[in-house]
Coordinates of C-alpha atoms and ligand atoms in Angstrom, one line a residue:
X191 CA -5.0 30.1 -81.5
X192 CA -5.6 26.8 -81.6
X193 CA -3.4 24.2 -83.8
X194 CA -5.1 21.2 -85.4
X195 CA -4.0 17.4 -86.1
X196 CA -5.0 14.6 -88.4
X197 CA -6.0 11.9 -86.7
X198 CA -8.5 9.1 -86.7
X199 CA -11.2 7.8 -84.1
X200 CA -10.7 4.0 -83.3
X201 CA -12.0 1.3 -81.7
X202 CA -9.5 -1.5 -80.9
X203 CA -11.1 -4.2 -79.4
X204 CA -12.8 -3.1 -76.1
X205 CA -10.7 0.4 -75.9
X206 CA -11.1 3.2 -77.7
X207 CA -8.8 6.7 -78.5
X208 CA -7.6 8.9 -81.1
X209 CA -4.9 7.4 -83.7
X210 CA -1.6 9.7 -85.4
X211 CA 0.5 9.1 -87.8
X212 CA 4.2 9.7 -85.8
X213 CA 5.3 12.3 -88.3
X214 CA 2.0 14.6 -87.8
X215 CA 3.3 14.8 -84.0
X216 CA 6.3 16.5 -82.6
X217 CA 8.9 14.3 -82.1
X218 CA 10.2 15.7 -78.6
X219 CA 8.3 13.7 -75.9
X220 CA 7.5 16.7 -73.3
X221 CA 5.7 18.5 -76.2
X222 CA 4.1 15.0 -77.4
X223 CA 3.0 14.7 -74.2
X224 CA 1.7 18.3 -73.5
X225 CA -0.8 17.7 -77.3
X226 CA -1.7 14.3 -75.8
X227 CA -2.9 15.4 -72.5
X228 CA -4.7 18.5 -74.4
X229 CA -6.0 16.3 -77.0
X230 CA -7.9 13.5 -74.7
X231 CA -9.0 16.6 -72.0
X232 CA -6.6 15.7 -69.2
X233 CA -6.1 16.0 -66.2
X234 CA -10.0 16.2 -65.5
X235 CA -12.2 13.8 -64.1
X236 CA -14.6 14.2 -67.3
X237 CA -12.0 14.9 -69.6
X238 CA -14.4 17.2 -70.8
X239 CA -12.0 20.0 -72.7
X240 CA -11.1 16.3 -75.2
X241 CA -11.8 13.6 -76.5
X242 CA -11.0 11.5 -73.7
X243 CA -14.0 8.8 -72.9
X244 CA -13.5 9.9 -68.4
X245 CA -12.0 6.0 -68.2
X246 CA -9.0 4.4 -68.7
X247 CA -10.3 2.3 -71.4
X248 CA -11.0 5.3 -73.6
X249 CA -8.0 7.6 -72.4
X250 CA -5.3 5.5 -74.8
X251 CA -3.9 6.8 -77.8
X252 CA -1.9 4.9 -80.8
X253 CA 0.8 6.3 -82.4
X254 CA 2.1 4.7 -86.0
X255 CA 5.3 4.5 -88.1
X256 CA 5.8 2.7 -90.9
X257 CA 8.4 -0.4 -89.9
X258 CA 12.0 0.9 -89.7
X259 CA 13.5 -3.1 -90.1
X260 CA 12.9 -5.7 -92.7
X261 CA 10.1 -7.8 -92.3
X262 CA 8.4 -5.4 -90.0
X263 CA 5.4 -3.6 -91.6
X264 CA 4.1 -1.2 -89.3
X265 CA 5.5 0.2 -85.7
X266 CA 3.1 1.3 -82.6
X267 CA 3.5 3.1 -79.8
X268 CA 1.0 2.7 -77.2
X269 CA 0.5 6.0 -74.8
X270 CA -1.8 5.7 -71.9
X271 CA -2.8 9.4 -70.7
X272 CA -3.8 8.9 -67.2
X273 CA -7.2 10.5 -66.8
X274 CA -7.2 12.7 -63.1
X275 CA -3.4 13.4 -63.9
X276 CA -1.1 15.4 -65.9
X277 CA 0.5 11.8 -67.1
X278 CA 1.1 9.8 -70.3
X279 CA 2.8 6.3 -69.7
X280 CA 4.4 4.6 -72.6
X281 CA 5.6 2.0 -70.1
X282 CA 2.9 -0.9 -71.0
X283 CA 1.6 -2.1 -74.7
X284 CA -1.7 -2.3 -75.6
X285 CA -3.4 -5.4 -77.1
X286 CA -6.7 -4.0 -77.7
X287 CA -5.2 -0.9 -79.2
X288 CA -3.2 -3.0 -81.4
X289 CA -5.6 -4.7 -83.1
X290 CA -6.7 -0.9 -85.0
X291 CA -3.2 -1.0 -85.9
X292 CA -3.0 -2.6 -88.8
X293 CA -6.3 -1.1 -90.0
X294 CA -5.3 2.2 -89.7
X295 CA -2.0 1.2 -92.2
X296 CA -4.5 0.4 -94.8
X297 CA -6.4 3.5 -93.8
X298 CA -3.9 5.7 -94.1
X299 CA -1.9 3.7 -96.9
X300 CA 1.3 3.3 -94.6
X301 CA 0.4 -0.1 -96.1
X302 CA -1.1 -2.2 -99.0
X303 CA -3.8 -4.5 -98.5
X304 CA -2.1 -7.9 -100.0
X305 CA -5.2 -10.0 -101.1
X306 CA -8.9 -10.9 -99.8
X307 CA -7.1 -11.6 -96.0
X308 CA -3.7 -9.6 -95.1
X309 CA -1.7 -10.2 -92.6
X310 CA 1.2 -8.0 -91.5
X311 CA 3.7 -8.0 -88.8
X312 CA 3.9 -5.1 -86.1
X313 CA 6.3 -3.9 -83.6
X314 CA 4.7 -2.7 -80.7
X315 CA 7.2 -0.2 -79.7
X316 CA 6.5 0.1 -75.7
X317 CA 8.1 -3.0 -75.0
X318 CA 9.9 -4.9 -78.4
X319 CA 7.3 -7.3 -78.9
X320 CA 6.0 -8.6 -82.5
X321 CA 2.5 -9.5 -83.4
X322 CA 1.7 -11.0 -86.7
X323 CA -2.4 -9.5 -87.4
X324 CA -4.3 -10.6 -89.9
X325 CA -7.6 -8.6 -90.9
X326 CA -9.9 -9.4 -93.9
X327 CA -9.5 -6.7 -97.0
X328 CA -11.8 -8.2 -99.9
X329 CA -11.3 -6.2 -103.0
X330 CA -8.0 -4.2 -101.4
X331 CA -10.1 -2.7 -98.8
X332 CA -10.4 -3.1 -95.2
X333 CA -13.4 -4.3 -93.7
X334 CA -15.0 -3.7 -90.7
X335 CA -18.2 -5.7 -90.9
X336 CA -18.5 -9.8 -89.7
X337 CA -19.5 -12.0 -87.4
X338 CA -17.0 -11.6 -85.1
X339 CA -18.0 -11.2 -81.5
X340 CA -16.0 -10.3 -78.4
X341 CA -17.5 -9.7 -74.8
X342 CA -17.2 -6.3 -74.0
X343 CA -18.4 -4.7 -77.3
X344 CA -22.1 -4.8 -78.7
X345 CA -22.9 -6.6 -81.9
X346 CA -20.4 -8.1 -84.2
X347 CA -17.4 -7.2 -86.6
X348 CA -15.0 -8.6 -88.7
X349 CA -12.3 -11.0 -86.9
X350 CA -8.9 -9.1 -86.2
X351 CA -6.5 -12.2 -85.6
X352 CA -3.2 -11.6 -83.3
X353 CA -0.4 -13.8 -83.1
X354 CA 1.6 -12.5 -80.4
X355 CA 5.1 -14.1 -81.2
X356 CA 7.3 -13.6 -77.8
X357 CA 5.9 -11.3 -75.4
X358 CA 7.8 -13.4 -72.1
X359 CA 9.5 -11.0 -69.9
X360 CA 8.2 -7.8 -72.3
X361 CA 8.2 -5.2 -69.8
X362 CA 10.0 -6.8 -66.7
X363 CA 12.7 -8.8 -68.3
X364 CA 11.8 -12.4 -67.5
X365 CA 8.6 -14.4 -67.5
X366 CA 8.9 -14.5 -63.2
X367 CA 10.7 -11.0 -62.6
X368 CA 11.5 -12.0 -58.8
X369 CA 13.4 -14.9 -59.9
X370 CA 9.9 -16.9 -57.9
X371 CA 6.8 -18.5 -58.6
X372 CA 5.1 -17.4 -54.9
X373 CA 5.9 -13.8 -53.2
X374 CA 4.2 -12.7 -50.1
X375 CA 3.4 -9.4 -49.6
X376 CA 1.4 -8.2 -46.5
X377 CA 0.7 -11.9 -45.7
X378 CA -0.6 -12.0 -49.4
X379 CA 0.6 -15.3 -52.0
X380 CA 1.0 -13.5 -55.4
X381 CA 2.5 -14.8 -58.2
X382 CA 4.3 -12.1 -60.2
X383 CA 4.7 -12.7 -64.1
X384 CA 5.3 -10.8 -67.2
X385 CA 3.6 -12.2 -70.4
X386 CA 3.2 -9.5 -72.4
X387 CA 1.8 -7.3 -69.2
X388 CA 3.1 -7.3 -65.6
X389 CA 0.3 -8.8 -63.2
X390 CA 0.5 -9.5 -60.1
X391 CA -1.9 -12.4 -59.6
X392 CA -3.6 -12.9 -56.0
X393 CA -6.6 -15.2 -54.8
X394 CA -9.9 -13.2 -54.5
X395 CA -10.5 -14.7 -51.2
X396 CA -7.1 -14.0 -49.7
X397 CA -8.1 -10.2 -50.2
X398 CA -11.8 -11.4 -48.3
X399 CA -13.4 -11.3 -51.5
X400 CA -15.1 -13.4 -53.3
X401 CA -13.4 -12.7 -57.1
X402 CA -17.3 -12.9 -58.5
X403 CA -17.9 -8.9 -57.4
X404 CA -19.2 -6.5 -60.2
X405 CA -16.8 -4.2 -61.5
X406 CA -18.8 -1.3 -59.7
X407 CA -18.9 -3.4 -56.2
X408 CA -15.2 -3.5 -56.1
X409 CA -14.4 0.2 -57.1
X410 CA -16.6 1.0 -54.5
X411 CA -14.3 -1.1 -51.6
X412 CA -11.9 1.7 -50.7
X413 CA -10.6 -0.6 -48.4
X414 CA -9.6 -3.6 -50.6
X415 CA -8.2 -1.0 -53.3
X416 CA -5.5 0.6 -50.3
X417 CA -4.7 -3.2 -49.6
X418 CA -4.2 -3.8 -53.5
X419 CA -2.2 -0.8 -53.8
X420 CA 0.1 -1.2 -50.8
X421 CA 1.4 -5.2 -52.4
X422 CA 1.6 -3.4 -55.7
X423 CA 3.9 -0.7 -54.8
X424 CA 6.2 -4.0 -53.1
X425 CA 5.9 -5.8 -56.1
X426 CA 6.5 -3.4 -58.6
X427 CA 10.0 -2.9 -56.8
X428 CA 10.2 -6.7 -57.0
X429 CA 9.6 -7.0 -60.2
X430 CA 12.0 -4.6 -61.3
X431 CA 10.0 -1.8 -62.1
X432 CA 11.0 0.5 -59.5
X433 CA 8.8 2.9 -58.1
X434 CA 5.5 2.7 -59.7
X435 CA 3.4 4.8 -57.9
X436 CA 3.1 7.0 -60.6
X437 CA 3.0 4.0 -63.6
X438 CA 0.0 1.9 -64.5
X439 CA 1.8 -1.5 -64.0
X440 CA 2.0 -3.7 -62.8
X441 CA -1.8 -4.8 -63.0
X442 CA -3.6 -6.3 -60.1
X443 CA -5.7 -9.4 -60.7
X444 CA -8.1 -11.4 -58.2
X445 CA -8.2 -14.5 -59.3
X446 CA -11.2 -17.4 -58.5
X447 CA -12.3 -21.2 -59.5
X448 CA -13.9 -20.1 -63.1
X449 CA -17.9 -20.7 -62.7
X450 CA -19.0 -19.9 -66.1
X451 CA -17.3 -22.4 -68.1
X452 CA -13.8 -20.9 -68.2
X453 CA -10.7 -22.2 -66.8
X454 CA -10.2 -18.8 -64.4
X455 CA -12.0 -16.1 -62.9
X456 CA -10.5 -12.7 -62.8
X457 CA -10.6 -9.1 -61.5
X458 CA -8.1 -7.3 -63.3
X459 CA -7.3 -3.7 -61.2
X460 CA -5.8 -1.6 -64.2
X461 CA -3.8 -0.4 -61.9
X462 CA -5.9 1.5 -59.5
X463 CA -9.9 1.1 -60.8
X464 CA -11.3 -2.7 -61.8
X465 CA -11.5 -3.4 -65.6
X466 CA -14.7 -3.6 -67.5
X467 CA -13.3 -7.2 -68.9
X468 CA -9.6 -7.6 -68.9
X469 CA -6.6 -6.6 -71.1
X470 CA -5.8 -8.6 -73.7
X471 CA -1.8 -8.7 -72.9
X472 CA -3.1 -9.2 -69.6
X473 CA -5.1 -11.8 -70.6
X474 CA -2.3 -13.6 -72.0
X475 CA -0.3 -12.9 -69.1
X476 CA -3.2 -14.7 -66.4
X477 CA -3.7 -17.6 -68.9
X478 CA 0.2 -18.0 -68.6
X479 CA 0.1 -18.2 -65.1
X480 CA -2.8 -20.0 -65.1
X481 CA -1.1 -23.1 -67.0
X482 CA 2.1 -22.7 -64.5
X483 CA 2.1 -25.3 -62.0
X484 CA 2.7 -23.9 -58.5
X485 CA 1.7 -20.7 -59.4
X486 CA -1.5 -18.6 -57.0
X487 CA -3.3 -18.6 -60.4
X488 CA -2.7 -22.7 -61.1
X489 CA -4.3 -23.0 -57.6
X490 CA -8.0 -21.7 -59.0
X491 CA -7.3 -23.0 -62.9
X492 CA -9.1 -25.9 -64.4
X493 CA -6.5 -26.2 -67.3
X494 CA -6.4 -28.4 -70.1
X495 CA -3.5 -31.0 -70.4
X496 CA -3.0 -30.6 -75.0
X497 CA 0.1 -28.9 -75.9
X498 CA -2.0 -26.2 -77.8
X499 CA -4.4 -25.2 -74.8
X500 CA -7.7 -22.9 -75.0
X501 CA -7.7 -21.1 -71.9
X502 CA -10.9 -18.5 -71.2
X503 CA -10.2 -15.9 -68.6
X504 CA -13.4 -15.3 -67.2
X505 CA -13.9 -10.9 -66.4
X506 CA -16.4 -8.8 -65.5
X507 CA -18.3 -8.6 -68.9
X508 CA -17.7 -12.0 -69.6
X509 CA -14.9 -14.2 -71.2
X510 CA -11.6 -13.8 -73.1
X511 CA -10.0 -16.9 -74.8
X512 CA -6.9 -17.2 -75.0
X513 CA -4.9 -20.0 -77.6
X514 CA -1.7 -21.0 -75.7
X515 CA 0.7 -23.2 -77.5
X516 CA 2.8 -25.0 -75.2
X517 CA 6.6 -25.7 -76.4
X518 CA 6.4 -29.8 -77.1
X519 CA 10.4 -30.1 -75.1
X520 CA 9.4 -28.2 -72.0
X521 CA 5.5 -28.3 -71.8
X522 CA 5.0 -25.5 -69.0
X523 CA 7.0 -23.2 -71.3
X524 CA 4.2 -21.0 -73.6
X525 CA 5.6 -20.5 -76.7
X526 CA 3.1 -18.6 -78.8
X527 CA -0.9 -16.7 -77.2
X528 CA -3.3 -16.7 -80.2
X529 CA -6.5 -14.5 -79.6
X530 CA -9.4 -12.7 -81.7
X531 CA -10.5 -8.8 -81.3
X532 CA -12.3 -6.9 -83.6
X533 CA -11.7 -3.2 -84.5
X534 CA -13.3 -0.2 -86.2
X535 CA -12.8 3.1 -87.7
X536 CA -15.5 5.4 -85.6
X537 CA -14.5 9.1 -87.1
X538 CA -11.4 10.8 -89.3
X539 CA -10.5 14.1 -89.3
X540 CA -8.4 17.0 -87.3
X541 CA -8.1 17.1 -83.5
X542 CA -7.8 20.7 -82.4
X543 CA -5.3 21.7 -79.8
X544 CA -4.5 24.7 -78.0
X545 CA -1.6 26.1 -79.7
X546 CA 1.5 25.7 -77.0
Ligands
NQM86 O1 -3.5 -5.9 -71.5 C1 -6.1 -2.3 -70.1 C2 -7.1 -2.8 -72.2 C3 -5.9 -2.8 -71.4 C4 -4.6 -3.1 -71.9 C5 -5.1 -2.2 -69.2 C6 -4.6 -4.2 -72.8 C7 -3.6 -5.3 -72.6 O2 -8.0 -3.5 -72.0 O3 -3.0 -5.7 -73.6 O4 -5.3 -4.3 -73.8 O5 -4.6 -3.3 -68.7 O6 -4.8 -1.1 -68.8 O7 -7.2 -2.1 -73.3

């Protein structure tokens, strides 16, 4: 017998994964958990029993509420189902995810489309933090079309614009979760911060790397990824996350002098494999540490000196700009991360489940 599910087949920026309405799920987490593993196809290398993409870009799934407090509009929660494991994490938020958020309100009709541009407030749920997103809806209807552009995805797409609002501390409970700018772990400098994602931020060429590596160059170097793993399983105690061999923060991140133009060069491990590009909370979180003088990442960062700041994080894939604005009264302190995604509804219908 198999059961089936409504659900619709997103892109949100450059991840992908299947979209639910909260009430169409059960609301015990065990049985959540059991349909999400069955509906992406995990554990299996391929994921080739779901609708899992066999990475951990396309193994995320979005679950939304309508908002529950006034002046929130719609409520996400992020799940990452681990691919090779019988795991979902609802630990970290999503920002790519988020940006088919708000599209699939209007999809849905959760929400109202409130002009030729609306912009509505969401609670990511994972970790309390409030985005405002704005999306274009000529004639009441979302669209998906534009010129919009982001490295990472072919062709181009209507803007999705998100305003993160406070995201310092999100997961970790302060901006520097070890109370320091510099740690040292296995004769490693790392700076560990909390911007929205936990990252653990460590030069490229303290790891005997040079930061510039394809994505497919560093998964192969077993040896670098053991040496990555063994400072994040020190850190993540540090950082108050506890044990986190079995969670997917904190994220690594080699960081280089940017040579394309950018203000940094990055190699975002996610937590275990290297990132296509980077995450967009994680993004925010590298550009943070990038502006914070005597941080590892301020070593390698050509920054700009305005109060509102433009920072790209240079990836894999390309580039990812960030639009810091700095608080006027204590200028290293980010008060607001601006950034552009696009998103895009890819298939709707019912996801079919064994019936357990
Ligand atoms: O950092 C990958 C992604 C992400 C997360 C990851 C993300 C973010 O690119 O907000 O978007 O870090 O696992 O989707």
């Amino acid at each position: 017998m198999q059961r089936s599910i409504p659900c619709l087949f997103m892109r949100g920026g450059t991840s992908r994964g299947p979209f639910f309405l909260e009430s169409d799920l059960p609301s015990g987490v065990a049985q959540r958990d059991a349909i999400l593993l069955s509906v992406m196809g995990s554990p299996d290398v391929r994921q080739i029993d779901g609708m899992g993409g066999a990475d951990p870009l396309t193994s995320k799934v979005g679950i939304v509420r309508p908002g529950q407090t006034a002046g929130v509009d719609l409520e996400f929660l992020f799940a990452q189902v681990s691919v090779k494991e019988a795991l979902v994490d609802t630990t970290p938020n999503c920002g790519n995810m988020l940006a088919a958020v708000v599209p699939f309100g209007l999809e849905t009709g959760l929400v109202k489309a409130t002009g030729d541009v609306t912009t509505l407030r969401v609670l990511t749920r994972n970790t309390g933090t409030l985005s405002d997103i704005q999306v274009r809806t000529p004639g009441g209807s979302i669209e998906y079309s534009g010129e919009a552009r982001i490295d990472g995805v072919p062709g181009s797409a209507a803007p999705v614009n998100i305003s993160f609002l406070e995201t310092a501390g999100s997961v970790c409970g302060a901006l520097l979760p070890t109370g320091r700018l510099v740690d040292r772990f296995n004769g490693v400098d790392v700076t560990c911060i909390d911007n929205g994602m936990p990252v653990v931020l460590m030069a490229a060429d303290a790891l005997d790397v040079t930061g510039y590596e394809t994505r497919d160059e560093l998964n192969a170097n077993t040896a670098l990824k053991l040496r990555i793993e063994s400072i994040r399983l020190q850190a993540g105690l540090a950082m108050n996350l506890g044990d986190v061999t079995k969670k997917v923060v904190p994220k690594m991140c080699l960081v280089a002098r940017p040579r394309a133009g950018g203000q940094i060069c990055t190699r975002t491990f996610i937590p275990r494999d290297c990132h296509s590009a980077v995450g967009v909370l994680g993004a925010v979180t590298v550009a943070t540490a990038a502006v914070l003088p005597g941080s590892v990442a301020n070593r390698y960062a050509e920054v700009p000196a305005s109060l509102t700041k433009t920072v790209s994080v240079e990836h894999p894939s390309g580039e990812f700009s960030v639009i810091l604005t700095m608080n006027a009264a204590q200028p290293t302190q980010v008060l607001q991360a601006a950034l552009l995604r696009t998103a895009r509804l890819i298939m709707r219908g019912e996801v079919f489940v064994s019936n357990q």
